[in-house]
PDB file of C-alpha atoms in Angstrom:
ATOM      1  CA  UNK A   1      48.309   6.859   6.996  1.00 61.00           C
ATOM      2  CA  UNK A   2      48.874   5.349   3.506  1.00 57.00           C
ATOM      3  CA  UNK A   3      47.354   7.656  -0.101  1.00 52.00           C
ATOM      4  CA  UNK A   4      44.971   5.383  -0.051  1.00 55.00           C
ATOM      5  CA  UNK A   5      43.323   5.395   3.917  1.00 52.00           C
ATOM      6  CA  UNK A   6      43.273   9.162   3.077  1.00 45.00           C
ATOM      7  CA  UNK A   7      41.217   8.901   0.039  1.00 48.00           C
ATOM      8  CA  UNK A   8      38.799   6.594   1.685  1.00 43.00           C
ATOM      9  CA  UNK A   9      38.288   9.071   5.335  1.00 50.00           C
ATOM     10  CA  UNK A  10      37.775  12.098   2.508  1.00 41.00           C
ATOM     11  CA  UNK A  11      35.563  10.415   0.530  1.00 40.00           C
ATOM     12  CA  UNK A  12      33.445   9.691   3.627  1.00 42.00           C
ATOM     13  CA  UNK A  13      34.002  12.761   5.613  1.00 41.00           C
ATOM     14  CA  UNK A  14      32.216  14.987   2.197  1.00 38.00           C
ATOM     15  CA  UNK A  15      29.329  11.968   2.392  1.00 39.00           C
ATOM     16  CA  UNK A  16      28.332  12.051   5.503  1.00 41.00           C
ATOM     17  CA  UNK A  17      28.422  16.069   5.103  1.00 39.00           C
ATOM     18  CA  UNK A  18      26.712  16.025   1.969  1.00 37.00           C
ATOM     19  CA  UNK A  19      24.147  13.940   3.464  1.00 40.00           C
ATOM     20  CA  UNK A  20      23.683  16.329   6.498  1.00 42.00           C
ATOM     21  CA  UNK A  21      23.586  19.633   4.181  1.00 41.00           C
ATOM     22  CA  UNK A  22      20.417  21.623   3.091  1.00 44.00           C
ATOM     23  CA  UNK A  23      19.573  20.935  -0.667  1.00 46.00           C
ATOM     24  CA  UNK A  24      17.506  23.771  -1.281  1.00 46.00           C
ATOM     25  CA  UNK A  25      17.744  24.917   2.410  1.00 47.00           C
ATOM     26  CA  UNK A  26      15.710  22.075   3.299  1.00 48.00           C
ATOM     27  CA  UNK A  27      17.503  18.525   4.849  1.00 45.00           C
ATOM     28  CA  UNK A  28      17.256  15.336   2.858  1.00 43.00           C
ATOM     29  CA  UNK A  29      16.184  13.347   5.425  1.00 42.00           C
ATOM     30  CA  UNK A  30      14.137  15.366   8.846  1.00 49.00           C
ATOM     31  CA  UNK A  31      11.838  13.108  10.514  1.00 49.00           C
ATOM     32  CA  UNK A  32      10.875  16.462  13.014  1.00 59.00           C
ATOM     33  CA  UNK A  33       9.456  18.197  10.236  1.00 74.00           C
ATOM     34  CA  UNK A  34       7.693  14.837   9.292  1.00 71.00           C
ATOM     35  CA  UNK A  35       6.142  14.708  12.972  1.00 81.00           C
ATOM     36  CA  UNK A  36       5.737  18.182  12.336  1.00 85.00           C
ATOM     37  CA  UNK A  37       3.562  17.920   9.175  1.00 82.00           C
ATOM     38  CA  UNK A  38       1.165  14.681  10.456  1.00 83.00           C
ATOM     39  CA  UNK A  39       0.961  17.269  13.671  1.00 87.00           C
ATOM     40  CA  UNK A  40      -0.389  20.168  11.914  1.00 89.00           C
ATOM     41  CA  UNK A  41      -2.485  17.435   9.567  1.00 86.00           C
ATOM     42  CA  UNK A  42      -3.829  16.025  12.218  1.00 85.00           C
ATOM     43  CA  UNK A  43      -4.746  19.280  14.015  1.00 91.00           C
ATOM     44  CA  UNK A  44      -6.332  20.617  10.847  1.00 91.00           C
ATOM     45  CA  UNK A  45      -8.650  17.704  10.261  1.00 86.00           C
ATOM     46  CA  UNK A  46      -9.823  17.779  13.910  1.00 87.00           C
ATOM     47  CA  UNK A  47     -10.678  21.487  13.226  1.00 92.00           C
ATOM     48  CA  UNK A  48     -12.908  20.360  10.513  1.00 90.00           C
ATOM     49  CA  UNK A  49     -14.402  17.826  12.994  1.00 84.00           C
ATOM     50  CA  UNK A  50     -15.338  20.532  15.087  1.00 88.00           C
ATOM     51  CA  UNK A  51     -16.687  22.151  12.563  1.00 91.00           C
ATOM     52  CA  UNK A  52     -18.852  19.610  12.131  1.00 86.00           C
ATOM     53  CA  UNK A  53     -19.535  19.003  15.277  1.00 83.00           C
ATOM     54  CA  UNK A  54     -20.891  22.273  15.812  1.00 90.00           C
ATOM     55  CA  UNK A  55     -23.122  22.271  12.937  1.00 88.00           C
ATOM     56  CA  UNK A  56     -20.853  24.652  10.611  1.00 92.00           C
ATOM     57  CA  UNK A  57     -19.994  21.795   8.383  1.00 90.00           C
ATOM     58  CA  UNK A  58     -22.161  19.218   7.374  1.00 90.00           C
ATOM     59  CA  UNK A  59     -21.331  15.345   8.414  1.00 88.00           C
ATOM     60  CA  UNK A  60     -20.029  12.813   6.120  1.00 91.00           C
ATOM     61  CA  UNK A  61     -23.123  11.157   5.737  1.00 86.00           C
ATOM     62  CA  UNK A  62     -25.862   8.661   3.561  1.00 83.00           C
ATOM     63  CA  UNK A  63     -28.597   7.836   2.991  1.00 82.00           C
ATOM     64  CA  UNK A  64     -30.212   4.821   4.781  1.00 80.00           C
ATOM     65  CA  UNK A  65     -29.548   1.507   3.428  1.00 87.00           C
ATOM     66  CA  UNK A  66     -26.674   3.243   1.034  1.00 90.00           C
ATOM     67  CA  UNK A  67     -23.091   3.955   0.281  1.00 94.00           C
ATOM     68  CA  UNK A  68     -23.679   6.771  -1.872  1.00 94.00           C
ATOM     69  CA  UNK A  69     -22.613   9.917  -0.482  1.00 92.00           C
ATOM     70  CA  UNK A  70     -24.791  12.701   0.293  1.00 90.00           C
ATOM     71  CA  UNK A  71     -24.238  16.235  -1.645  1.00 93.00           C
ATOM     72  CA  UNK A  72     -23.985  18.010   1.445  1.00 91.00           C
ATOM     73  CA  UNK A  73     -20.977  15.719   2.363  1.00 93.00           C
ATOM     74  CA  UNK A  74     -18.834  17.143  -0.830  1.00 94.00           C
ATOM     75  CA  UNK A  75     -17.451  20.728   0.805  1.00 94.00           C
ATOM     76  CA  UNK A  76     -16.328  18.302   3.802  1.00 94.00           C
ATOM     77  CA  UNK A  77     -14.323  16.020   1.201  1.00 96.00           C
ATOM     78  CA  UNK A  78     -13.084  19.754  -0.610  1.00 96.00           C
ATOM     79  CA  UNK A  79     -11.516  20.546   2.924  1.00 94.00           C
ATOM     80  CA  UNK A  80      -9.915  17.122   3.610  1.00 94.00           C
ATOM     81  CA  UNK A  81      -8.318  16.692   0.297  1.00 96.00           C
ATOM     82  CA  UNK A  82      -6.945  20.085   0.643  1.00 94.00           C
ATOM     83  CA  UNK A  83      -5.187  18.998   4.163  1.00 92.00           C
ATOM     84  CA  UNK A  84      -3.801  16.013   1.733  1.00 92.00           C
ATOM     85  CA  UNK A  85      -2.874  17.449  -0.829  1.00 93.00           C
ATOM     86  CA  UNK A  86      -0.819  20.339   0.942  1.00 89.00           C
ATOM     87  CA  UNK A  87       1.003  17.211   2.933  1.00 87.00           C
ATOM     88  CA  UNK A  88       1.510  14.822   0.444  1.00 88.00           C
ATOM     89  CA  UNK A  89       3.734  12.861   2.701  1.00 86.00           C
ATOM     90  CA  UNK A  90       0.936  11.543   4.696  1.00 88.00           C
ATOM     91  CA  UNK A  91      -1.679   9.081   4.880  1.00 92.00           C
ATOM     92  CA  UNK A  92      -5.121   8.791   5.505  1.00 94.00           C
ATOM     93  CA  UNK A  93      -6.903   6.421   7.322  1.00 96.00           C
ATOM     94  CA  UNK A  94     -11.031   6.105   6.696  1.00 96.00           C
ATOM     95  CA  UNK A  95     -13.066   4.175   9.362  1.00 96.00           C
ATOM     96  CA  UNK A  96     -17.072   4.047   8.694  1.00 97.00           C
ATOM     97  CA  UNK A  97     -19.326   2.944  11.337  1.00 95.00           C
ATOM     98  CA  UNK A  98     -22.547   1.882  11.731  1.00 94.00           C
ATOM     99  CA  UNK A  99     -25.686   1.740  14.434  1.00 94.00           C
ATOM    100  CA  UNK A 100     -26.740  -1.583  15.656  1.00 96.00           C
ATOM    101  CA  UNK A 101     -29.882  -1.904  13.080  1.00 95.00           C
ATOM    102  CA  UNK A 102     -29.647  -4.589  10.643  1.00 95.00           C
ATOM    103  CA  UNK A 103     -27.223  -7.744  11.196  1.00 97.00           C
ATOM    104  CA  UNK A 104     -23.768  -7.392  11.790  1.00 97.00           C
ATOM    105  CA  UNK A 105     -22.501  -8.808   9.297  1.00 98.00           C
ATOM    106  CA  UNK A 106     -24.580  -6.602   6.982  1.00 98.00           C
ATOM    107  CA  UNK A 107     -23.342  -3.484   8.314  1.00 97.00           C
ATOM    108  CA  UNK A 108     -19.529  -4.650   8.540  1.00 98.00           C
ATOM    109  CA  UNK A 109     -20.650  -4.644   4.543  1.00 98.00           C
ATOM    110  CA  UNK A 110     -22.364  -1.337   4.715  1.00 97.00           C
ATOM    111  CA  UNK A 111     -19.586   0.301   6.507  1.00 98.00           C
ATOM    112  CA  UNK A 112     -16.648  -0.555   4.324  1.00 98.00           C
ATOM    113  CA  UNK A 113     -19.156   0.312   1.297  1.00 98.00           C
ATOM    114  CA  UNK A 114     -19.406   3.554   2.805  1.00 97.00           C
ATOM    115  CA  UNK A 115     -15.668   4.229   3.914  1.00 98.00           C
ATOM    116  CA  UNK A 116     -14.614   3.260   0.022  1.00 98.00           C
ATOM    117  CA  UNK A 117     -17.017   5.563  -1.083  1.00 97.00           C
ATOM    118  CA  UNK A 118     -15.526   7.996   0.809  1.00 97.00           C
ATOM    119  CA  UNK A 119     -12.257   7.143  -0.487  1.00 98.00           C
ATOM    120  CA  UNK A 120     -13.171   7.145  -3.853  1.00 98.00           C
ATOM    121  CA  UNK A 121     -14.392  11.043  -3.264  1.00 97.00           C
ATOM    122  CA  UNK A 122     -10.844  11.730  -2.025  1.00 97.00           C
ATOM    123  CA  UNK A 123      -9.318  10.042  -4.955  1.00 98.00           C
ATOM    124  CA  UNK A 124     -11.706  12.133  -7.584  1.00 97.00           C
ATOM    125  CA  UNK A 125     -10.273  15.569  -5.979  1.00 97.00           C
ATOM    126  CA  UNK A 126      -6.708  14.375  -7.317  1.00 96.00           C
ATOM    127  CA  UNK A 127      -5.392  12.367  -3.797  1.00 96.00           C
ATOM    128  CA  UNK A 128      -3.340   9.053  -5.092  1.00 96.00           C
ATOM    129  CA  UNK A 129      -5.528   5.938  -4.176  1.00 96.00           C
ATOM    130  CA  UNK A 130      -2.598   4.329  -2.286  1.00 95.00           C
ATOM    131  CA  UNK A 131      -2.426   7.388  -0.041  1.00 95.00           C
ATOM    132  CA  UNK A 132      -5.645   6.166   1.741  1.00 97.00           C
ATOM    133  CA  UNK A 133      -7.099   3.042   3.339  1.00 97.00           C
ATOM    134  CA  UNK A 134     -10.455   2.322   4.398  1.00 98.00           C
ATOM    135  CA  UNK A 135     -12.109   0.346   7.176  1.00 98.00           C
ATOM    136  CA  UNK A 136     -15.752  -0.904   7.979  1.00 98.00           C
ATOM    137  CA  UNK A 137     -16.286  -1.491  11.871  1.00 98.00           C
ATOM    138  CA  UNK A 138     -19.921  -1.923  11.322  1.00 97.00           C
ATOM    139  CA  UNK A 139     -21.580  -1.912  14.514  1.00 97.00           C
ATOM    140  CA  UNK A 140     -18.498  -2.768  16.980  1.00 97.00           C
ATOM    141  CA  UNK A 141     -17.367   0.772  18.064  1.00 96.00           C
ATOM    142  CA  UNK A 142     -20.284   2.215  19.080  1.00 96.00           C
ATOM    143  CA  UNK A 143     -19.692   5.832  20.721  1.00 94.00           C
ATOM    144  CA  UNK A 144     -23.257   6.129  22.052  1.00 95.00           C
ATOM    145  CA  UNK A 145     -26.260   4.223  23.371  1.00 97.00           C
ATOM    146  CA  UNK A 146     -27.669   2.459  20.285  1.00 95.00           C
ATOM    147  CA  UNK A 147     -31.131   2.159  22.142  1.00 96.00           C
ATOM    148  CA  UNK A 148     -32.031   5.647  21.168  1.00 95.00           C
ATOM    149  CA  UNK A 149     -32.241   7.173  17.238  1.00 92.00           C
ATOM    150  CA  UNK A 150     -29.935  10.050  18.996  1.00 92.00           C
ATOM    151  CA  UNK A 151     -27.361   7.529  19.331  1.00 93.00           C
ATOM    152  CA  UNK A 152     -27.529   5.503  16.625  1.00 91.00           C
ATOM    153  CA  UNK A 153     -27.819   8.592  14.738  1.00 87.00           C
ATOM    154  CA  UNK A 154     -23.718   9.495  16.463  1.00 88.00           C
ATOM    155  CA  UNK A 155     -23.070   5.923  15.856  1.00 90.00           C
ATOM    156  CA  UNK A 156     -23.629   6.050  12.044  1.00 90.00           C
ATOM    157  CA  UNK A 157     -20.017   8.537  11.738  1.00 90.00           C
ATOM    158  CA  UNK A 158     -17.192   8.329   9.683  1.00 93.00           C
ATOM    159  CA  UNK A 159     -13.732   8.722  11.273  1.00 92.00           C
ATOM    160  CA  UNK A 160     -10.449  10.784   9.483  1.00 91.00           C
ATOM    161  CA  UNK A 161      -6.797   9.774  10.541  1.00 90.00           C
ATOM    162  CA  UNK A 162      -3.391  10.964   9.350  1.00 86.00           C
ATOM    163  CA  UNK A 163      -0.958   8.116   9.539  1.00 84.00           C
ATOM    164  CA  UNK A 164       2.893   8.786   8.453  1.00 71.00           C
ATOM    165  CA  UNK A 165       4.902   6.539   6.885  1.00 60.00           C
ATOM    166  CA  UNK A 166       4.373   3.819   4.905  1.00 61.00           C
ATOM    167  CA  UNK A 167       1.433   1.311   5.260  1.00 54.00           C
ATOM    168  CA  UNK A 168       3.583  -2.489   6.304  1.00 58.00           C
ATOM    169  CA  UNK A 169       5.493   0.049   9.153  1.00 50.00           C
ATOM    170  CA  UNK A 170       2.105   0.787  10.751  1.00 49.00           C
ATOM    171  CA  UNK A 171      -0.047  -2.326   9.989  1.00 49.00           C
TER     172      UNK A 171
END
């Protein structure tokens, strides 16, 4: 093995062992503790559903006919951009929906009017705007029986998911 062929194997041997060390007793690269973190995200913001669900929380919620939040919705946001901020490696995903009243096409509006709003709450509690996308599904995902005001009333819900990575992997 020639000066120079042991040079090279050295060389690569301490990179590939640099590469695999703790800096600061934490790995460069660990895509577990990445799972790990949109896991626990993920579990924490479906705790705050529940929440909400049960009535301990208030929903994420307007006004008829508007995107501007209502002040009950702002302890909701508090939680939420705590979960964010705590995993800044993560994403979030906004989907607003709508009940069937009005035209479609106006509440496709109406729901991404609503889901930016939402966003733009996020992004006044310090979370970086390209951390978060937002969706309007209007009408189309219904999750109840729009023929009643108690399921229009479920239908008219804005959805939280944590996505990892970045954005072009995922969409």
């Amino acid at each position: 093995m020639s000066l120079r062929e042991s040079r090279f194997r050295l060389v690569s041997a301490l990179a590939c062992a640099l590469l695999a060390s703790p800096a600061h007793g934490k790995p460069l690269v660990s895509w577990g503790d990445l799972a790990t973190e949109e896991r626990r995200a993920q579990e924490e913001l479906e705790e705050i559903q529940g929440r909400i669900d049960r009535g301990d929380l208030p929903k994420v919620q307007f006004d008829f006919d508007s995107a501007r939040l209502r002040p009950e919705a702002e302890p909701v946001l508090d939680l939420i951009a705590d979960v964010l901020r705590r995993n800044p490696r993560l994403k979030l995903r906004i989907t607003a929906h709508t009940c069937t009243i009005g035209t479609r096409e106006y509440n496709l509006h109406l729901s991404r009017a609503r889901a930016k709003s939402v966003k733009e709450g996020l992004t006044r509690r310090g979370i970086p705007p390209p951390s978060i996308r937002f969706y309007g599904k209007g009408p189309d995902e219904p999750v109840a029986d729009n023929r009643t005001e108690e399921g229009r009333e479920l239908n008219r819900r804005v959805e939280f998911h944590i996505v990892k990575r970045d954005w072009s992997s995922i969409y």
